[in-house]
Coordinates of N, CA and C in Angstrom, one line a residue:
M1 N 9.3 16.9 24.7 CA 9.0 15.3 24.3 C 8.1 14.2 24.2
V2 N 7.8 14.7 25.9 CA 6.4 13.7 26.1 C 4.7 13.9 26.5
V3 N 4.9 15.1 25.8 CA 3.6 15.9 25.1 C 3.2 15.5 23.9
K4 N 4.8 15.9 22.9 CA 4.6 14.3 21.4 C 4.2 13.4 22.3
H5 N 4.5 13.2 22.9 CA 4.0 11.0 22.9 C 3.1 10.6 22.9
T6 N 2.2 11.8 24.3 CA 1.1 11.4 24.5 C 0.3 11.8 23.0
I7 N 0.4 12.9 23.0 CA -0.3 13.3 22.1 C -0.9 11.8 20.2
C8 N 0.9 11.1 20.4 CA 0.8 10.0 19.3 C 0.0 9.6 19.6
V9 N 0.3 8.5 20.7 CA -0.7 7.8 21.0 C -2.4 8.1 21.6
I10 N -2.1 9.3 21.8 CA -4.0 9.1 21.6 C -4.4 9.6 20.2
L11 N -3.5 10.1 19.6 CA -3.9 9.7 18.3 C -3.5 8.1 17.5
F12 N -2.7 7.6 17.6 CA -2.6 6.5 17.5 C -4.7 5.4 17.9
I13 N -4.9 5.1 19.6 CA -5.7 4.8 19.7 C -7.2 5.7 19.3
V14 N -7.6 7.1 18.9 CA -8.2 7.3 18.2 C -8.9 7.2 16.5
I15 N -7.3 6.6 16.1 CA -8.2 6.6 14.8 C -7.6 5.2 14.1
L16 N -7.1 4.6 15.0 CA -7.1 3.0 15.1 C -8.6 2.1 15.4
Y17 N -9.1 2.6 16.4 CA -10.6 1.7 16.7 C -11.7 2.7 16.0
P18 N -12.2 2.5 15.4 CA -13.6 3.9 14.2 C -14.4 3.8 15.6
S19 N -14.9 5.1 15.6 CA -15.7 6.1 15.7 C -16.8 4.8 17.3
S20 N -17.3 3.5 16.5 CA -18.6 3.1 16.6 C -18.0 2.1 17.7
L21 N -17.5 2.2 17.7 CA -16.7 1.6 18.9 C -16.5 2.8 20.4
F22 N -17.4 3.6 19.6 CA -16.8 4.7 21.5 C -18.2 4.8 21.5
R23 N -19.6 4.7 20.4 CA -20.7 4.8 20.4 C -21.2 4.2 21.1
K24 N -22.6 5.2 22.1 CA -23.4 4.3 22.9 C -24.6 4.9 22.6
E25 N -25.5 4.5 22.5 CA -27.2 4.8 21.2 C -28.0 4.7 22.0
E26 N -28.8 5.1 22.6 CA -29.8 5.5 23.6 C -30.8 5.4 22.5
E27 N -32.5 4.6 22.9 CA -33.3 5.2 22.2 C -34.1 6.8 23.6
E28 N -34.0 7.6 22.8 CA -35.1 8.6 23.2 C -36.3 9.4 23.0
M29 N -37.4 9.1 22.6 CA -38.8 10.0 22.3 C -38.3 9.7 20.5
G30 N -38.0 8.2 20.7 CA -37.7 7.5 19.1 C -37.0 7.5 18.5
M31 N -35.9 8.4 18.6 CA -34.4 9.1 18.4 C -32.9 8.0 19.5
V32 N -32.4 8.0 18.4 CA -31.7 7.3 18.0 C -30.6 8.6 18.1
V33 N -30.0 8.7 19.9 CA -28.8 9.5 19.8 C -27.7 8.5 19.7
E34 N -26.1 9.1 19.4 CA -25.0 8.6 19.7 C -24.3 9.4 20.2
R35 N -22.9 8.9 20.8 CA -22.1 9.5 22.0 C -21.1 9.2 21.5
G36 N -19.9 9.2 21.4 CA -18.9 9.0 19.6 C -18.3 10.4 19.8
F37 N -17.2 10.3 19.3 CA -15.8 11.0 18.7 C -15.9 10.0 17.7
K38 N -15.4 11.7 16.3 CA -14.6 10.6 15.1 C -12.9 12.3 14.6
V39 N -12.5 11.8 14.3 CA -11.5 12.1 14.5 C -11.3 12.7 13.8
S40 N -12.2 13.2 12.2 CA -12.3 14.3 11.7 C -12.7 15.5 12.4
S41 N -13.5 15.7 12.9 CA -14.8 16.6 13.7 C -13.2 17.1 15.2
L42 N -12.5 15.7 15.5 CA -11.8 16.3 16.5 C -10.7 17.1 16.2
F43 N -9.9 16.6 15.1 CA -8.4 17.5 15.7 C -8.4 18.2 13.9
S44 N -9.5 18.6 13.3 CA -8.9 19.3 12.2 C -10.5 19.8 11.1
K45 N -10.6 20.8 11.4 CA -11.4 21.4 10.8 C -12.2 21.0 9.4
Q46 N -11.4 20.1 9.1 CA -12.7 19.7 7.8 C -11.3 18.5 6.9
L47 N -11.6 17.5 6.4 CA -10.9 16.0 6.4 C -12.1 16.8 4.4
I48 N -10.5 16.9 3.4 CA -10.8 16.6 2.1 C -11.1 15.2 1.6
L49 N -11.9 14.9 0.7 CA -11.5 13.8 0.1 C -11.1 14.2 -1.7
G50 N -9.5 14.2 -2.2 CA -9.8 14.6 -3.7 C -10.2 13.5 -4.7
S51 N -10.6 12.5 -4.3 CA -11.3 11.5 -5.5 C -12.6 11.3 -5.5
Q52 N -12.8 10.9 -6.3 CA -14.4 10.5 -7.2 C -14.9 9.6 -6.7
W53 N -14.2 7.8 -6.4 CA -13.6 7.0 -6.5 C -14.5 5.7 -5.4
M54 N -15.0 5.0 -6.0 CA -15.9 4.8 -4.9 C -15.7 3.9 -3.6
A55 N -14.6 2.9 -4.3 CA -13.6 2.8 -3.3 C -13.5 3.0 -1.4
R56 N -12.8 4.1 -2.5 CA -11.9 5.0 -1.6 C -12.9 6.1 -0.5
K57 N -14.4 6.2 -1.1 CA -15.0 7.0 0.3 C -15.5 5.6 0.7
K58 N -15.9 5.2 0.2 CA -16.4 3.7 1.1 C -15.8 3.6 2.5
I59 N -14.2 3.3 1.7 CA -13.8 2.9 3.1 C -13.9 3.9 4.2
L60 N -13.5 5.6 4.1 CA -13.8 6.8 4.7 C -14.7 6.2 5.7
G61 N -15.9 6.5 5.0 CA -17.8 6.1 5.9 C -17.6 5.0 6.2
E62 N -16.3 3.9 6.0 CA -17.1 2.7 7.0 C -15.8 3.3 8.4
M63 N -15.1 3.9 8.1 CA -13.8 4.8 9.7 C -14.7 5.7 10.2
G64 N -15.8 5.7 9.7 CA -16.3 7.1 11.2 C -15.7 8.2 10.2
Y65 N -15.4 9.4 8.9 CA -14.7 10.0 8.9 C -15.7 10.4 8.6
D66 N -16.4 11.8 8.7 CA -16.8 13.3 7.8 C -15.7 13.7 7.0
F67 N -16.8 14.1 5.8 CA -15.2 14.1 4.7 C -16.1 14.9 3.5
T68 N -16.1 16.1 2.6 CA -16.3 16.0 1.4 C -14.7 16.1 0.4
I69 N -16.1 16.1 -0.6 CA -14.7 16.7 -1.9 C -15.4 17.3 -3.0
V70 N -14.2 17.3 -3.3 CA -13.7 17.8 -3.9 C -11.9 17.6 -5.2
T71 N -12.7 17.2 -6.6 CA -12.2 17.0 -7.2 C -11.1 17.7 -8.2
A72 N -9.5 17.1 -8.4 CA -8.8 17.3 -9.2 C -9.2 17.4 -10.3
D73 N -8.6 18.6 -11.1 CA -9.2 18.4 -13.2 C -7.4 18.5 -13.9
I74 N -6.6 17.6 -14.7 CA -5.5 17.6 -14.3 C -5.4 16.7 -15.2
D75 N -4.0 16.8 -16.6 CA -4.1 16.3 -18.0 C -3.4 14.9 -16.8
E76 N -3.7 13.4 -16.7 CA -2.9 12.4 -16.2 C -1.6 12.3 -17.3
K77 N -2.4 12.5 -18.9 CA -1.1 11.8 -19.8 C -0.5 13.2 -19.6
A78 N -0.1 13.4 -19.1 CA 1.2 14.9 -19.7 C 1.9 15.2 -18.8
I79 N 2.0 13.8 -17.2 CA 3.2 13.8 -16.2 C 3.3 12.1 -16.6
R80 N 4.6 12.4 -17.0 CA 4.7 10.6 -17.1 C 6.3 10.7 -16.6
R81 N 5.9 9.0 -15.9 CA 7.4 9.1 -14.7 C 8.3 7.4 -15.4
D82 N 9.4 7.0 -15.1 CA 9.8 5.7 -16.1 C 9.0 4.2 -14.7
N83 N 9.1 4.8 -13.6 CA 8.2 4.0 -12.9 C 7.2 3.8 -12.6
P84 N 6.3 2.2 -12.0 CA 4.9 3.3 -11.6 C 5.4 3.9 -9.9
Q85 N 6.0 3.2 -9.9 CA 5.6 3.9 -7.9 C 5.9 5.8 -7.6
D86 N 6.6 6.0 -8.7 CA 7.4 7.7 -9.1 C 6.1 7.9 -9.7
L87 N 5.5 7.8 -10.3 CA 4.1 8.4 -11.3 C 3.3 8.2 -9.8
V88 N 2.2 7.7 -9.7 CA 1.6 7.6 -8.8 C 1.2 8.2 -7.6
V89 N 3.1 8.3 -7.4 CA 3.5 10.2 -6.1 C 3.3 10.9 -7.1
A90 N 3.1 11.6 -8.2 CA 4.0 12.5 -8.7 C 1.9 12.4 -9.0
L91 N 1.4 12.4 -9.6 CA -0.4 12.3 -9.7 C -1.0 12.9 -8.9
A92 N -0.5 12.0 -7.6 CA -1.0 12.3 -6.7 C -1.3 14.0 -5.9
Q93 N 0.9 14.2 -6.2 CA 1.1 15.8 -5.8 C 0.3 16.5 -7.4
A94 N -0.2 16.6 -8.2 CA -0.7 17.4 -9.0 C -1.7 17.0 -8.7
K95 N -2.7 16.4 -8.2 CA -3.8 16.7 -8.0 C -4.1 17.0 -6.0
A96 N -3.1 17.0 -6.0 CA -3.3 17.8 -4.0 C -2.5 19.2 -4.7
D97 N -2.1 19.4 -5.8 CA -1.8 21.4 -6.4 C -2.5 21.7 -6.7
E98 N -2.6 21.2 -7.4 CA -5.1 21.9 -7.8 C -5.5 22.0 -7.6
I99 N -6.0 20.1 -6.7 CA -6.8 21.1 -5.9 C -6.6 22.0 -4.5
I100 N -5.8 22.4 -4.2 CA -5.4 23.6 -3.5 C -5.5 25.3 -4.2
S101 N -4.7 24.9 -5.2 CA -5.1 25.9 -6.3 C -6.6 26.1 -6.2
K102 N -7.3 25.5 -6.7 CA -8.8 25.5 -6.8 C -9.7 26.5 -5.4
L103 N -9.0 25.2 -4.2 CA -9.8 26.2 -3.1 C -9.0 27.1 -2.8
G104 N -8.4 28.7 -3.8 CA -7.7 29.6 -3.2 C -6.6 29.7 -2.6
G105 N -5.4 28.5 -2.8 CA -4.1 28.0 -2.3 C -4.7 27.6 -0.4
Q106 N -2.3 28.1 -0.3 CA -3.0 27.0 0.7 C -2.9 28.8 2.0
S107 N -2.1 29.3 1.6 CA -2.3 30.7 2.8 C -4.2 31.2 3.3
Q108 N -5.2 30.7 2.2 CA -6.3 30.2 2.9 C -7.3 29.7 4.3
F109 N -6.0 28.9 4.8 CA -5.9 27.9 5.5 C -5.3 28.8 7.1
A110 N -3.9 28.9 7.0 CA -3.4 29.3 7.7 C -3.8 30.3 8.6
Q111 N -4.8 30.5 9.3 CA -5.1 31.1 9.8 C -6.1 30.1 10.7
D112 N -6.5 29.2 10.5 CA -7.8 28.6 10.6 C -7.6 27.4 11.6
P113 N -7.8 27.2 13.4 CA -7.7 27.5 14.3 C -7.4 25.7 14.5
L114 N -8.5 25.0 13.6 CA -7.7 23.7 12.7 C -7.5 23.2 11.6
P115 N -6.7 21.9 11.5 CA -6.2 22.3 10.0 C -7.6 21.4 9.3
T116 N -7.2 22.0 8.0 CA -7.6 21.5 6.8 C -7.6 20.0 6.9
L117 N -7.6 19.0 6.4 CA -6.6 18.1 5.1 C -6.9 17.6 3.8
L118 N -6.0 17.3 3.2 CA -6.3 16.8 2.1 C -6.1 16.0 1.2
I119 N -6.6 14.5 0.9 CA -5.9 13.4 1.1 C -6.6 13.4 -0.3
T120 N -5.0 13.3 -1.1 CA -5.4 12.3 -2.9 C -4.3 10.7 -2.9
A121 N -4.9 10.6 -3.8 CA -4.3 9.8 -4.9 C -4.9 9.1 -5.4
D122 N -3.6 8.0 -6.3 CA -3.3 6.9 -7.6 C -3.4 6.3 -7.1
T123 N -3.5 5.0 -9.0 CA -3.3 3.4 -8.8 C -3.3 3.7 -10.4
V124 N -2.4 2.8 -10.5 CA -2.1 2.5 -11.7 C -2.0 0.3 -11.6
I125 N -1.8 0.3 -12.9 CA -2.1 -1.7 -12.9 C -0.5 -1.8 -13.7
V126 N 0.0 -2.7 -13.0 CA 1.8 -2.7 -13.5 C 1.3 -4.7 -14.5
Y127 N 1.4 -4.5 -15.4 CA 1.3 -5.8 -15.9 C 2.2 -6.7 -17.3
K128 N 3.5 -7.2 -16.8 CA 4.1 -7.6 -17.9 C 4.4 -6.8 -18.0
G129 N 5.8 -5.6 -16.7 CA 6.5 -4.6 -16.7 C 6.3 -3.4 -16.9
V130 N 4.2 -2.9 -18.1 CA 3.6 -2.5 -18.5 C 3.5 -1.1 -17.6
I131 N 3.1 -0.4 -17.4 CA 2.3 0.4 -16.2 C 0.9 1.0 -16.9
R132 N -0.2 0.5 -17.0 CA -2.1 0.1 -17.6 C -2.0 1.6 -16.6
E133 N -2.7 2.3 -17.1 CA -3.8 3.5 -16.4 C -5.1 3.7 -17.2
K134 N -6.4 4.8 -16.8 CA -7.3 4.3 -17.4 C -7.9 4.4 -18.8
L135 N -8.8 3.5 -19.5 CA -8.9 2.7 -20.9 C -9.1 3.9 -21.6
I136 N -9.1 4.0 -23.0 CA -9.5 4.5 -23.7 C -9.7 4.4 -24.7
S137 N -10.3 2.6 -24.9 CA -11.2 2.5 -26.0 C -11.5 0.7 -25.5
K138 N -13.4 0.4 -26.1 CA -12.8 -1.0 -25.8 C -12.3 -1.8 -26.3
E139 N -11.8 -1.6 -27.8 CA -11.1 -3.1 -27.9 C -9.1 -2.9 -26.8
E140 N -8.8 -1.6 -26.4 CA -8.2 -1.7 -25.0 C -9.0 -2.5 -23.8
A141 N -10.2 -2.3 -23.1 CA -10.2 -3.0 -22.9 C -10.9 -4.2 -22.8
R142 N -10.8 -4.6 -24.0 CA -11.4 -6.1 -24.3 C -9.1 -7.1 -23.9
Q143 N -9.1 -6.7 -24.0 CA -7.2 -6.9 -24.6 C -6.7 -6.9 -23.8
F144 N -6.4 -5.9 -22.4 CA -6.5 -5.9 -21.0 C -7.1 -6.7 -19.4
I145 N -8.2 -7.2 -19.4 CA -8.8 -7.9 -19.4 C -8.9 -9.4 -19.0
K146 N -8.0 -9.1 -20.9 CA -8.1 -11.0 -21.0 C -6.9 -11.1 -21.5
G147 N -6.1 -10.9 -21.2 CA -4.8 -10.6 -20.1 C -4.9 -10.8 -18.4
Y148 N -5.4 -10.8 -18.3 CA -5.0 -10.6 -16.8 C -5.9 -11.7 -16.6
S149 N -6.6 -12.7 -17.7 CA -7.5 -14.0 -16.8 C -6.3 -15.0 -16.6
G150 N -6.5 -15.9 -16.2 CA -5.4 -16.9 -15.9 C -3.4 -17.0 -15.6
S151 N -3.4 -15.1 -15.1 CA -2.3 -14.6 -15.2 C -2.6 -13.9 -14.1
H152 N -1.6 -12.7 -13.6 CA -1.3 -11.9 -12.3 C -1.1 -10.6 -13.7
G153 N -1.2 -9.7 -12.0 CA 0.1 -8.1 -11.9 C -0.6 -7.0 -11.4
S154 N 0.5 -6.2 -11.3 CA 0.3 -5.5 -9.6 C -0.6 -4.2 -9.6
V155 N -0.6 -4.7 -9.0 CA -1.5 -2.8 -8.8 C -0.7 -1.2 -7.5
V156 N -0.3 -0.8 -7.8 CA 0.2 0.4 -7.6 C -0.2 1.6 -6.3
G157 N -0.4 1.9 -6.3 CA -1.2 3.3 -5.1 C -0.2 3.9 -4.2
S158 N -0.8 5.2 -4.9 CA -0.5 6.1 -3.6 C -1.1 7.0 -3.0
V159 N -0.6 7.3 -1.4 CA -1.7 8.6 -1.5 C -0.9 9.5 -0.7
I160 N -1.4 11.2 -0.7 CA -1.2 12.1 -0.4 C -1.8 12.8 1.0
V161 N -1.6 12.4 2.3 CA -2.1 13.9 2.7 C -1.0 14.6 3.4
S162 N -2.5 16.1 3.1 CA -1.9 17.4 2.8 C -2.8 18.7 3.9
N163 N -1.4 18.8 4.6 CA -2.2 19.3 6.6 C -2.1 21.4 5.0
L164 N -3.5 21.9 4.6 CA -4.3 23.3 4.5 C -4.0 24.5 5.7
K165 N -3.2 23.4 7.0 CA -2.9 25.1 7.5 C -1.1 25.2 7.5
T166 N -0.6 23.5 7.8 CA 0.9 24.0 7.7 C 2.1 24.0 6.3
G167 N 0.6 24.1 5.0 CA 1.2 23.0 4.3 C 2.8 21.8 4.2
V168 N 2.9 21.2 5.3 CA 3.3 20.2 5.7 C 2.4 18.8 5.2
Q169 N 3.2 18.3 4.1 CA 2.3 17.7 3.1 C 3.2 15.7 3.6
R170 N 2.5 14.3 4.2 CA 3.5 13.2 3.8 C 2.7 12.0 3.4
A171 N 3.8 11.1 2.2 CA 3.1 10.6 1.4 C 3.9 8.9 1.5
G172 N 3.4 8.4 0.8 CA 3.4 7.6 0.8 C 2.5 5.9 -0.7
W173 N 3.6 5.1 -0.8 CA 3.2 4.1 -1.6 C 3.1 2.2 -1.4
D174 N 2.5 1.9 -1.8 CA 3.0 0.5 -2.3 C 2.3 -0.6 -2.7
K175 N 2.9 -1.7 -2.9 CA 2.0 -2.7 -4.0 C 1.0 -3.7 -3.7
A176 N 1.0 -4.2 -3.9 CA 0.2 -5.6 -4.1 C 0.6 -6.7 -5.5
E177 N 0.4 -7.4 -5.2 CA 0.4 -8.9 -7.0 C -0.8 -9.2 -7.1
V178 N -1.6 -9.4 -7.8 CA -3.1 -9.7 -8.0 C -3.2 -11.7 -8.8
Y179 N -3.3 -12.2 -8.3 CA -3.2 -13.6 -9.5 C -4.3 -13.6 -10.3
F180 N -5.3 -13.4 -10.8 CA -6.3 -14.7 -11.0 C -6.8 -15.9 -12.3
H181 N -8.0 -16.4 -11.1 CA -8.3 -18.0 -12.6 C -8.7 -17.4 -14.3
E182 N -9.6 -18.0 -14.7 CA -9.3 -18.1 -16.0 C -10.8 -16.6 -16.1
I183 N -10.8 -16.3 -16.7 CA -12.6 -15.2 -16.7 C -13.0 -15.9 -17.7
P184 N -14.3 -16.0 -17.7 CA -15.4 -16.3 -18.3 C -15.0 -15.1 -19.5
A185 N -15.2 -15.4 -21.2 CA -15.3 -14.9 -22.0 C -17.3 -13.7 -21.9
K186 N -17.7 -13.5 -21.5 CA -18.7 -13.2 -20.9 C -18.6 -12.0 -20.3
V187 N -17.3 -12.9 -18.8 CA -17.2 -12.2 -17.6 C -17.1 -10.8 -18.5
I188 N -16.3 -10.8 -19.3 CA -15.0 -10.1 -20.3 C -16.4 -9.6 -20.4
D189 N -17.4 -9.5 -22.1 CA -18.0 -9.4 -22.2 C -19.1 -8.1 -21.6
D190 N -19.0 -8.4 -20.1 CA -20.2 -7.6 -19.4 C -19.2 -6.9 -18.5
L191 N -18.4 -6.7 -18.4 CA -17.2 -6.0 -18.1 C -16.8 -5.4 -19.1
I192 N -17.1 -5.1 -19.7 CA -16.7 -3.7 -20.9 C -18.0 -2.7 -21.4
D193 N -19.2 -3.3 -21.3 CA -20.4 -2.7 -21.1 C -20.1 -1.9 -19.6
D194 N -19.2 -2.2 -18.4 CA -20.2 -0.9 -17.7 C -19.1 -0.2 -17.7
S195 N -19.4 1.2 -17.9 CA -18.8 2.2 -17.5 C -18.3 2.3 -16.4
I196 N -18.5 1.7 -15.3 CA -16.9 1.6 -14.5 C -15.7 1.2 -14.8
T197 N -15.1 0.6 -15.8 CA -14.1 -0.5 -16.6 C -13.0 1.0 -17.3
F198 N -13.9 1.9 -17.4 CA -13.2 3.0 -18.1 C -13.1 3.9 -17.6
K199 N -12.8 3.9 -16.0 CA -12.7 5.2 -14.8 C -12.1 4.9 -14.2
V200 N -11.1 3.3 -14.2 CA -10.0 2.9 -12.9 C -9.1 2.4 -14.2
A201 N -7.7 2.5 -13.3 CA -6.4 2.2 -14.0 C -6.8 0.8 -14.2
G202 N -6.1 1.1 -15.9 CA -6.6 -0.7 -16.5 C -7.3 -1.9 -16.0
G203 N -8.4 -1.2 -16.7 CA -9.9 -0.9 -16.6 C -10.0 -2.6 -15.1
L204 N -9.5 -2.1 -14.1 CA -9.2 -3.3 -13.5 C -9.8 -2.6 -12.2
T205 N -10.8 -3.9 -10.7 CA -11.0 -2.8 -9.4 C -11.4 -3.9 -9.1
L206 N -10.7 -4.4 -8.3 CA -10.8 -5.6 -7.4 C -12.1 -5.7 -6.8
E207 N -12.8 -4.7 -6.6 CA -14.4 -4.9 -5.5 C -15.6 -5.3 -6.3
H208 N -14.6 -4.9 -7.8 CA -15.9 -5.0 -8.6 C -16.9 -6.5 -8.1
P209 N -17.7 -6.4 -8.7 CA -18.6 -8.1 -8.8 C -18.4 -9.1 -9.1
L210 N -17.7 -7.9 -10.4 CA -17.8 -9.4 -10.9 C -16.4 -9.5 -11.6
I211 N -15.5 -9.0 -10.8 CA -14.4 -9.6 -11.2 C -13.7 -10.3 -10.1
S212 N -14.3 -9.7 -8.7 CA -13.4 -10.9 -7.9 C -13.8 -12.4 -7.0
P213 N -14.7 -12.7 -7.7 CA -15.0 -14.2 -7.9 C -13.7 -14.9 -8.6
F214 N -13.3 -13.8 -9.9 CA -11.9 -14.7 -9.8 C -10.4 -14.8 -9.8
I215 N -10.4 -13.8 -9.1 CA -9.6 -13.7 -7.7 C -8.5 -15.3 -7.1
D216 N -7.8 -15.1 -7.8 CA -7.3 -16.1 -7.4 C -6.3 -16.3 -5.5
T217 N -5.5 -15.0 -5.9 CA -4.3 -15.1 -4.4 C -3.8 -13.0 -4.9
V218 N -4.4 -13.0 -3.4 CA -3.8 -11.5 -3.7 C -1.8 -11.3 -2.8
V219 N -1.0 -10.9 -3.1 CA -0.3 -11.1 -2.4 C 0.6 -10.7 -1.5
R220 N 0.7 -9.4 -1.3 CA 0.6 -8.7 0.3 C -1.0 -8.0 -0.2
P221 N -2.7 -7.8 0.8 CA -3.4 -7.3 0.4 C -2.7 -6.0 0.4
P222 N -3.6 -6.1 -1.4 CA -3.9 -3.6 -1.8 C -4.5 -3.6 -0.5
I223 N -4.0 -2.1 -0.2 CA -3.8 -1.8 0.7 C -5.1 0.1 0.9
S224 N -5.7 -1.7 -0.2 CA -6.9 -0.6 -0.2 C -7.5 -0.2 -1.3
I225 N -6.5 -0.2 -2.5 CA -7.6 0.0 -3.1 C -8.2 0.6 -2.4
I226 N -7.8 2.7 1.1 CA -8.9 4.4 0.4 C -7.5 4.9 -0.7
I227 N -7.2 4.3 -0.2 CA -6.6 5.5 0.5 C -5.4 4.7 -0.7
N228 N -5.4 4.4 -1.2 CA -4.6 2.5 -1.4 C -3.9 2.3 -0.3
L229 N -3.0 3.0 0.2 CA -2.4 2.0 1.9 C -2.9 2.8 3.2
L230 N -4.4 2.2 4.0 CA -4.4 2.4 5.0 C -3.1 2.8 5.7
P231 N -2.6 2.2 6.2 CA -0.9 2.2 7.5 C -0.6 3.8 6.8
C232 N -0.8 3.1 6.0 CA 0.2 4.8 5.2 C -0.1 5.7 5.2
F233 N -2.1 6.0 5.0 CA -2.9 7.3 5.5 C -3.0 7.4 6.3
L234 N -2.8 6.2 8.2 CA -2.2 6.7 9.1 C -1.4 6.7 9.6
F235 N 0.1 7.2 8.9 CA 0.9 7.3 9.5 C 1.1 9.1 8.8
C236 N 0.6 9.1 7.4 CA 0.2 10.4 7.4 C -0.4 11.3 7.8
F237 N -1.5 10.6 8.5 CA -2.7 11.3 8.7 C -2.4 12.3 10.5
I238 N -1.7 11.2 11.1 CA -1.3 11.6 12.5 C 0.2 12.3 12.3
S239 N 1.0 12.0 10.9 CA 2.1 13.1 11.3 C 1.9 15.2 11.2
T240 N 0.8 14.6 9.8 CA 0.1 16.3 9.3 C -1.0 16.6 10.4
I241 N -1.2 16.2 11.4 CA -2.1 16.9 12.6 C -1.2 17.4 13.9
L242 N -0.8 16.2 13.7 CA 0.9 16.0 14.8 C 1.2 17.5 14.8
D243 N 2.6 17.9 13.0 CA 2.6 18.8 13.4 C 2.3 20.7 13.8
T244 N 1.0 20.9 13.2 CA 0.0 21.3 13.9 C 0.1 21.7 15.4
C245 N -0.5 20.1 16.5 CA -0.7 20.1 16.8 C 0.6 20.6 18.5
I246 N 2.7 20.3 17.7 CA 2.9 20.6 18.5 C 3.3 22.4 17.8
E247 N 2.7 22.2 17.8 CA 3.1 24.3 16.6 C 2.6 24.8 17.7
T248 N 1.5 24.7 17.9 CA 0.8 25.4 19.1 C 0.4 24.8 20.6
L249 N 1.3 24.4 20.5 CA 2.2 24.0 22.1 C 2.7 24.8 22.6

């Protein structure tokens, strides 16, 4: 038990403080030498992000993680749930299952000395009680974005971290309510002409430079639209690695 708690404390310190805080840079023969460490290289063989979403890649990169990207090819419309929380978790799970299968199955990683961790996630927008996923037309895009103008909607996100060595998974979800100022017609037109609008749930990316100036208030900041929830990710990350550490003691 003492060992388990010690490992957990170490993991919290390493994960919560970015590698840049432990980095010492020296100029030697015109080259920058970095002395530091990253969680992904210390405690896992590989970190895989099951997403091409720019925001998720950016956040992981800024946190100092080395990772590769493997995406899932699933029919998201074939997966239905009555409430958004269950839906985003089910979609993230389906992505994890498909990627694990694409990689040859969990048994391919069972004998590895260090775990490979897979992160999958999903997000939907809920507007007036209706779940909104990826757009299917410019007409729908205009309807959705005009609806946000001067109104509000919920961002619901999930994350699942899978330890491919042990088969252990940790999952969670969170949501934020986002209130908007009036969005000018010209901005709506420009958003509709941007292909990114059609790659995200409800045509809404809060980090988009065209939409961010018109965000009034975010009630419970969207834990980021990583995965979408950093605290949940950290818990999942720690739990999956800790399971492996305890098994090897």
